[in-house]
Coordinates of C-alpha atoms in Angstrom, one line a residue:
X908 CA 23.6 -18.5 30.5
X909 CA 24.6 -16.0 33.3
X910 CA 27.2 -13.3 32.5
X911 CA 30.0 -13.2 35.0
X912 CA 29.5 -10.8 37.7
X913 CA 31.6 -8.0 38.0
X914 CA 31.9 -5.3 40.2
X915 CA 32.9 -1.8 38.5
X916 CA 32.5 2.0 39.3
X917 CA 31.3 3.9 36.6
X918 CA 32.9 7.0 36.7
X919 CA 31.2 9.7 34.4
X920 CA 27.9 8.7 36.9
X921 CA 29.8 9.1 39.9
X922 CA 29.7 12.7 38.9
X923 CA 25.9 13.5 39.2
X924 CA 25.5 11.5 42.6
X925 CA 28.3 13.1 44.7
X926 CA 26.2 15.8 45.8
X927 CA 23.1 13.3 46.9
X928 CA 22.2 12.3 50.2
X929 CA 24.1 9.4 51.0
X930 CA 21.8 8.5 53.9
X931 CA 20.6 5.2 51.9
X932 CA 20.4 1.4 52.5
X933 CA 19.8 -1.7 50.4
X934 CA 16.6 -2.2 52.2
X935 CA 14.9 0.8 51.1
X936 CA 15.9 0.3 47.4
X937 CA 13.0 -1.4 45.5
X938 CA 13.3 -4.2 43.9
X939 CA 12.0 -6.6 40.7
X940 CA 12.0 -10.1 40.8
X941 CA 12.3 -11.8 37.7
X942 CA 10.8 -14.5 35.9
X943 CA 9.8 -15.9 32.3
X944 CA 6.6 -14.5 30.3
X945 CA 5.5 -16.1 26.5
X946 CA 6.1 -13.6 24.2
X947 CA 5.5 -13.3 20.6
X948 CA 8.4 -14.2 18.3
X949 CA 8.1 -11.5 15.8
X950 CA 10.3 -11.2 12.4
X951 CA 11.0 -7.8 11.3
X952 CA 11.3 -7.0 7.4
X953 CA 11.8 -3.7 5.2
X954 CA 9.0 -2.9 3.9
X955 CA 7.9 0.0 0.9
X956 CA 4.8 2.0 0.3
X957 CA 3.3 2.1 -3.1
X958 CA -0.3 3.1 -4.1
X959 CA -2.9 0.7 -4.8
X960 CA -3.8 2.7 -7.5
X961 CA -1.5 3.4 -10.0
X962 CA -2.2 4.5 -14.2
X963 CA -0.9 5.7 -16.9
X964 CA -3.3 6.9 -19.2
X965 CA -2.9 6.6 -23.3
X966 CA -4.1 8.0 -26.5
X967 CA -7.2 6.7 -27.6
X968 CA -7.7 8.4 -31.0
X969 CA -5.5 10.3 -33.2
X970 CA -4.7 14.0 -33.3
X971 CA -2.4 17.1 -32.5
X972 CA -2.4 18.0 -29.0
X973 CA -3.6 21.9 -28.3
X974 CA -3.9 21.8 -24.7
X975 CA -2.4 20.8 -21.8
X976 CA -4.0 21.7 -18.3
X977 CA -1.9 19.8 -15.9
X978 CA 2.0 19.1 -15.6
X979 CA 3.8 16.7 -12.7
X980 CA 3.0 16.8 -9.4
X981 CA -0.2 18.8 -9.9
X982 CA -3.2 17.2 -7.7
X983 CA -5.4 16.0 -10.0
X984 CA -9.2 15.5 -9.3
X985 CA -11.3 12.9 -10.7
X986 CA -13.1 13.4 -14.1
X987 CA -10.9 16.6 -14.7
X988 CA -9.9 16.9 -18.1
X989 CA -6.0 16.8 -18.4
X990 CA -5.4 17.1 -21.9
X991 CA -7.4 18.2 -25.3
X992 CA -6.9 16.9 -28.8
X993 CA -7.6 18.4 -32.0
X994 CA -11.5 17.1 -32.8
X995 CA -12.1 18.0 -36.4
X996 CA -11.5 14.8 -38.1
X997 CA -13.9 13.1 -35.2
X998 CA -16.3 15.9 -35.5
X999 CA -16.8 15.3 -39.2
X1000 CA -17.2 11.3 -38.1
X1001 CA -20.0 12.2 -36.4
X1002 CA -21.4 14.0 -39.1
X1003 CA -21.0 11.6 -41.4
X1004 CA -22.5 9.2 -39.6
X1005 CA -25.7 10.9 -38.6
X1006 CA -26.2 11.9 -42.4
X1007 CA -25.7 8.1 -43.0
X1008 CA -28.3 7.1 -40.4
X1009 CA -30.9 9.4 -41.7
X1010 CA -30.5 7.8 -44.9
X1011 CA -30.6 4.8 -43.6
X1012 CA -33.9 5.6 -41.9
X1013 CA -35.8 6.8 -45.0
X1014 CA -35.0 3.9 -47.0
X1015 CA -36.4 1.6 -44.3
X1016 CA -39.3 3.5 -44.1
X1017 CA -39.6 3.4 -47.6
X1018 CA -38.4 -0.6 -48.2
X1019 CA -41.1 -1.1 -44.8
X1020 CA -44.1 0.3 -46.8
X1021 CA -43.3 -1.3 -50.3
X1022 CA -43.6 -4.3 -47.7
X1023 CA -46.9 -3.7 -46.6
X1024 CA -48.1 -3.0 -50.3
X1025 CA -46.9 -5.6 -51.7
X1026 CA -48.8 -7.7 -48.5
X1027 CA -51.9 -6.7 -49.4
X1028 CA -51.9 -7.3 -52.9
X1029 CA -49.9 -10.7 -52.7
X1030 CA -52.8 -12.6 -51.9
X1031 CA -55.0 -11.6 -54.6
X1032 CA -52.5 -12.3 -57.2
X1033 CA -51.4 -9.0 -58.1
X1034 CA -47.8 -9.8 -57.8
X1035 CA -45.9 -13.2 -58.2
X1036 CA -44.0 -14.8 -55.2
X1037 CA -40.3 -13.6 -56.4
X1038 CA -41.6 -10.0 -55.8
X1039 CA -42.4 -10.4 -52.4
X1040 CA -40.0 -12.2 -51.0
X1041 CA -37.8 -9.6 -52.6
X1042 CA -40.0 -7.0 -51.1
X1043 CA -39.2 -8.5 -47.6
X1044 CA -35.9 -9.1 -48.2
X1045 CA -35.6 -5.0 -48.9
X1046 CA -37.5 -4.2 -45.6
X1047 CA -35.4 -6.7 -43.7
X1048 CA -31.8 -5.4 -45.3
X1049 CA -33.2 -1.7 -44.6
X1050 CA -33.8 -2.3 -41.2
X1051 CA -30.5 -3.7 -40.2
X1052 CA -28.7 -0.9 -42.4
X1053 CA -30.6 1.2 -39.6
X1054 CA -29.0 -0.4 -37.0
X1055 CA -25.5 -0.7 -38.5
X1056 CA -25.9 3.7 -39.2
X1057 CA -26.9 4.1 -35.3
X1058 CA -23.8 2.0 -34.3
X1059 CA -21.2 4.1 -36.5
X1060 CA -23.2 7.1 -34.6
X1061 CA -22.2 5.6 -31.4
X1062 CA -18.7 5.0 -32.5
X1063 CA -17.9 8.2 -33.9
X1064 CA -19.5 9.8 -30.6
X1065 CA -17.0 7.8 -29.0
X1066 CA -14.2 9.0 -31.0
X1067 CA -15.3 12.7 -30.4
X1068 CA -14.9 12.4 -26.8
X1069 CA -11.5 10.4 -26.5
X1070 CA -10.3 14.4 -27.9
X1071 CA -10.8 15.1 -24.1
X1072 CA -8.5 13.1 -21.8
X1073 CA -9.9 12.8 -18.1
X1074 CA -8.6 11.6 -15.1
X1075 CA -9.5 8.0 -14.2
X1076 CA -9.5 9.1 -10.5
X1077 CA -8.1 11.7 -8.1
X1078 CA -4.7 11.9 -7.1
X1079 CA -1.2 13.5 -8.2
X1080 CA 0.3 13.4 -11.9
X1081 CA 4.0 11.8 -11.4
X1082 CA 4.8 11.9 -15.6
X1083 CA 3.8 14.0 -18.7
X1084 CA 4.9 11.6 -21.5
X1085 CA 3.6 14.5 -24.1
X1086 CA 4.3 18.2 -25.7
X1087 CA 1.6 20.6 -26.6
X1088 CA 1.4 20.3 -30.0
X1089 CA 2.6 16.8 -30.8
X1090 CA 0.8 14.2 -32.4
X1091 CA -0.7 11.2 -31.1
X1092 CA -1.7 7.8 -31.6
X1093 CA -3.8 5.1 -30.0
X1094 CA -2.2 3.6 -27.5
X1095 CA 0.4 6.4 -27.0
X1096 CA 1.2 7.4 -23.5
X1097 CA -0.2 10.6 -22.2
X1098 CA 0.3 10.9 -18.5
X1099 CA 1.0 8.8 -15.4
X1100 CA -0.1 9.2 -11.9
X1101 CA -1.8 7.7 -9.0
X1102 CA -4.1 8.0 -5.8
X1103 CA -3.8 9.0 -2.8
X1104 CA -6.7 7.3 -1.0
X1105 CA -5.1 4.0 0.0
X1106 CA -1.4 2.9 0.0
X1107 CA -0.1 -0.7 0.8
X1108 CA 3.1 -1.6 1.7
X1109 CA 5.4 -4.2 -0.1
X1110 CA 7.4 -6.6 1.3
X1111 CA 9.2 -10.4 0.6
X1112 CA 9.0 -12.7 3.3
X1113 CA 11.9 -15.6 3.3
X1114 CA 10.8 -19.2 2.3
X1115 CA 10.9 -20.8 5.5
X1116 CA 8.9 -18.1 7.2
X1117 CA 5.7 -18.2 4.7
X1118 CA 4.3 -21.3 6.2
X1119 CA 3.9 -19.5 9.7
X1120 CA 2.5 -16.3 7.8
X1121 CA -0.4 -18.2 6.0
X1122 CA -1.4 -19.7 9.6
X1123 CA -1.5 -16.4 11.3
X1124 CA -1.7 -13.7 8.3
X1125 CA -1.5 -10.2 9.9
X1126 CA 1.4 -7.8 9.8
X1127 CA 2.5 -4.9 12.2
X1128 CA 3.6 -1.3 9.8
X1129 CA 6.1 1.1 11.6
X1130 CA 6.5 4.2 9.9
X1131 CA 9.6 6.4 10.2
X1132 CA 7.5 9.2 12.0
X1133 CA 6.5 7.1 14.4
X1134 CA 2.8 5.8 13.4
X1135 CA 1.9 2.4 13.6
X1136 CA -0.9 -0.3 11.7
X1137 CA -1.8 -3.6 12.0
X1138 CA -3.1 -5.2 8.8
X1139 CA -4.8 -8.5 7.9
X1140 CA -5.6 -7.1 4.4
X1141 CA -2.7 -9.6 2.5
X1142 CA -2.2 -10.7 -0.8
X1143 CA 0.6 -13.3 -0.7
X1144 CA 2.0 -14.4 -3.9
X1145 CA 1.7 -18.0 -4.8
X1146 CA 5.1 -18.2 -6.1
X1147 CA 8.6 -17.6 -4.7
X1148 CA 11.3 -15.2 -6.3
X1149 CA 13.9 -17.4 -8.2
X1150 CA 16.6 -15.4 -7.0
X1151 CA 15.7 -14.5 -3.2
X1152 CA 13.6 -17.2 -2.9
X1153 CA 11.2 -14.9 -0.8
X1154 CA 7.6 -14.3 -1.2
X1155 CA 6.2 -11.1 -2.4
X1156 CA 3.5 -10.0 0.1
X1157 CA 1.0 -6.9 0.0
X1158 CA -0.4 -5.3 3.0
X1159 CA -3.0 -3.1 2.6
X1160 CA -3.1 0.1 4.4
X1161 CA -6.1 2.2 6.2
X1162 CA -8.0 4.2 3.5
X1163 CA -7.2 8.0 3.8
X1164 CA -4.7 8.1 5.8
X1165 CA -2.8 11.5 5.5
X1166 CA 0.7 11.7 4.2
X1167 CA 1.7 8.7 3.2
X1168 CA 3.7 8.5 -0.8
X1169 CA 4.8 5.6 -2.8
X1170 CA 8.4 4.8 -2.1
X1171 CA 8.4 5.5 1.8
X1172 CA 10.3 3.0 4.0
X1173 CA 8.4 0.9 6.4
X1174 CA 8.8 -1.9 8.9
X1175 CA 6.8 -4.8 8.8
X1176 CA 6.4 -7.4 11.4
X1177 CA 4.5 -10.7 12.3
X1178 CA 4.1 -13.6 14.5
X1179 CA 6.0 -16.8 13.8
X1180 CA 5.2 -18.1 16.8
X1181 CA 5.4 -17.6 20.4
X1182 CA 8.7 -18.0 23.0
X1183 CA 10.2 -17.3 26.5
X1184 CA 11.8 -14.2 27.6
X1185 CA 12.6 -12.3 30.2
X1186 CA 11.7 -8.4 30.5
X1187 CA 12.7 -6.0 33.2
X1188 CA 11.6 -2.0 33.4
X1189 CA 13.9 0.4 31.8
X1190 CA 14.5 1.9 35.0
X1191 CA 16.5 -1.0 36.2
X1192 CA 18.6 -0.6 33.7
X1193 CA 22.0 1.7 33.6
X1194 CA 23.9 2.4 30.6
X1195 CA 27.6 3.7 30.0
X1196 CA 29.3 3.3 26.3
X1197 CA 28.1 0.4 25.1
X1198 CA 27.7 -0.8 28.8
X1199 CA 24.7 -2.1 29.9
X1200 CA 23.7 -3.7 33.3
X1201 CA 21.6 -4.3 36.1
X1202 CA 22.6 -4.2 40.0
X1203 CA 21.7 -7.8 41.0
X1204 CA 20.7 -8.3 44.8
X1205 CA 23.1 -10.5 46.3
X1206 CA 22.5 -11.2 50.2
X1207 CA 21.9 -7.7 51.6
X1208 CA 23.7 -5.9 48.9
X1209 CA 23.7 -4.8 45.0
X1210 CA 26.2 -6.1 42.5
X1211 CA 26.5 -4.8 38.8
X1212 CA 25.5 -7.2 36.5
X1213 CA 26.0 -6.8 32.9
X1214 CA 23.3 -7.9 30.6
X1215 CA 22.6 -8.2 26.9
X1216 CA 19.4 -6.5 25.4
X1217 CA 16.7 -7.2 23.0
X1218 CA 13.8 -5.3 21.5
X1219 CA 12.0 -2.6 24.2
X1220 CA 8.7 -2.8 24.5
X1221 CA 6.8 0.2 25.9
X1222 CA 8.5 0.6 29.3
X1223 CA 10.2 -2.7 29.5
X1224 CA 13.1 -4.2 27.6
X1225 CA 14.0 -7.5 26.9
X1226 CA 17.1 -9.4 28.6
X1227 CA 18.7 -11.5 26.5
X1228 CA 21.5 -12.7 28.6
X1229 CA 22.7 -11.9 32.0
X1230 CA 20.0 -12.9 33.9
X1231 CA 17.7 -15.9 35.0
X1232 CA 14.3 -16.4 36.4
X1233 CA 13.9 -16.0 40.2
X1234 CA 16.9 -13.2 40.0
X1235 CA 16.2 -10.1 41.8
X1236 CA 17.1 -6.6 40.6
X1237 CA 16.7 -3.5 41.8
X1238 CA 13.8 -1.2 40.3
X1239 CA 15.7 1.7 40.0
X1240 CA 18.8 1.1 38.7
X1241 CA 20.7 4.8 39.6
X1242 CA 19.3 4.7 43.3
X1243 CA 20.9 1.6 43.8
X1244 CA 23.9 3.4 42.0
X1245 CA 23.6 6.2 44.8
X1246 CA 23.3 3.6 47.9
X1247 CA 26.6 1.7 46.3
X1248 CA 28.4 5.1 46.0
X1249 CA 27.5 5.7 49.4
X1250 CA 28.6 3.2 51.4

């Protein structure tokens, strides 16, 4: 549907063109034809950053903390201890259990070779059937006791190292849940961070816009500064939001890319399909206020035609309203704005 035609001066330009050569007609004006092209239909969404990986480490043995080697917003690297414990209890654990296991150890040995005594002189009578089968019921008992000691070993060295609390991977401490010198338990949270290798971006896509999402799954990221991604890395969620009825949807961002924090705003964008629009260069179009037209070729001369925009795309912008296909504009919207001052 064509906006009516109108034919206006625009003062505040007037201005810039009175000192120009007026020595211009329409014919040497360039000019644009316009027609129709398919373009995508694209739906735009907020979107959020947050990292892919995200922890909080806990506890995982009991003791008094007595040092604390990182606080929040340190950069943490991965494997670096972030906290000690108080390792006496744990260290006496350990001891315990390798006394136990070198007990354990000499009575097998002993229990094995009362086993291969009694052996030998089973056969010739020497010893009734009762004694030996208790003999190898000794060796057998002996030998698991063995295994049970080197497990309590294990356990205990376990235990021991909990006392130092590393970093699960590199990246940037965002909580301390803990004071030097408190005590903790299992299970108590120590710190909270997470990793600055790879963000993805969050967003929730309406109901009736899923179906076209799954066919055609990749999403367009805008950043504030100016940066842009395209993404087929998605996880759509299966199931809708009983409130928005939206989808949750994640799109994975490239791997190491520089300055990019959870809670930074995004655009995201995709495809639901493809329509007909028309797009002119920018430099057929002149703007005052919230003007904004085109000068239309009409016969041998220019008339300002107001239009109504859409989205810009690189050099061109997209007409809404105003204009239809085979309409022909002038290229360059203020020389046409000199020649019609001219006259």
């Amino acid at each position: 549907m064509r906006i009516q035609q109108t034919k206006f001066f625009l003062p505040a330009l007037l201005i810039s063109f009175s000192l120009m050569s007026t020595h211009l007609n329409a014919a040497s004006i360039q000019t644009t034809t316009v027609y129709e092209t398919e373009q995508n239909k694209w739906i735009e969404l907020d979107a959020k950053l947050e990292a892919v990986k995200a922890a909080t480490v806990s506890a995982q043995t009991s003791g008094r903390i007595i040092k604390l080697y990182y606080d929040i917003n340190d950069i943490v690297s991965e494997g670096a201890s972030l906290l000690e414990i108080t390792s006496k209890e744990q260290g006496a654990q350990l001891v315990g259990a390798e006394a136990d296991y070198a007990k354990a150890i000499a009575l097998n040995n002993e229990a094995q070779q009362q086993r291969r005594r009694y052996e030998t002189l089973f056969p010739k009578g020497a010893i009734s059937q009762g004694t030996m089968d208790e003999a190898i019921a000794n060796a057998e008992s002996a030998q698991e006791a063995v295994r049970g000691s080197k497990a309590r070993i294990i356990q205990a060295t376990e235990s021991l190292k909990y006392t130092v609390v590393n970093a699960p991977f590199s990246g940037i401490v965002t909580k301390r849940h803990v004071e030097q010198g408190e005590t903790v338990s299992p299970g108590q949270a120590l710190f909270s961070g997470f990793s600055m290798s790879q963000m993805r971006a969050i967003t929730h896509v309406p109901q009736r816009y899923i179906d076209a999402l799954k066919q055609l799954p990749e999403f367009k990221i805008r950043l504030n500064d100016g940066r842009q991604f395209t993404s087929s890395s998605l996880t759509i969620f299966s199931f809708a939001d009983p409130q928005s009825h939206s989808y949750k949807v994640r799109i994975n961002l490239p791997e190491n890319e520089p300055n990019l924090m959870p809670g930074m705003w995004a655009k995201a964008k995709f495809s639901v399909g493809i329509r007909s629009s028309i797009l002119i260069p920018t430099s057929a179009l002149v703007k005052q206020n919230e003007l904004s037209a085109v000068y239309l070729k009409q016969g041998d001369d220019f008339v300002l035609n107001q239009v109504r925009l859409g989205n810009i795309q690189d050099n061109e912008i997209e007409v809404l309203a105003g204009l239809s296909p085979g309409d022909v504009i002038a290229s360059d919207a203020y020389l046409a704005l000199q020649h019609h001052q001219a006259k």
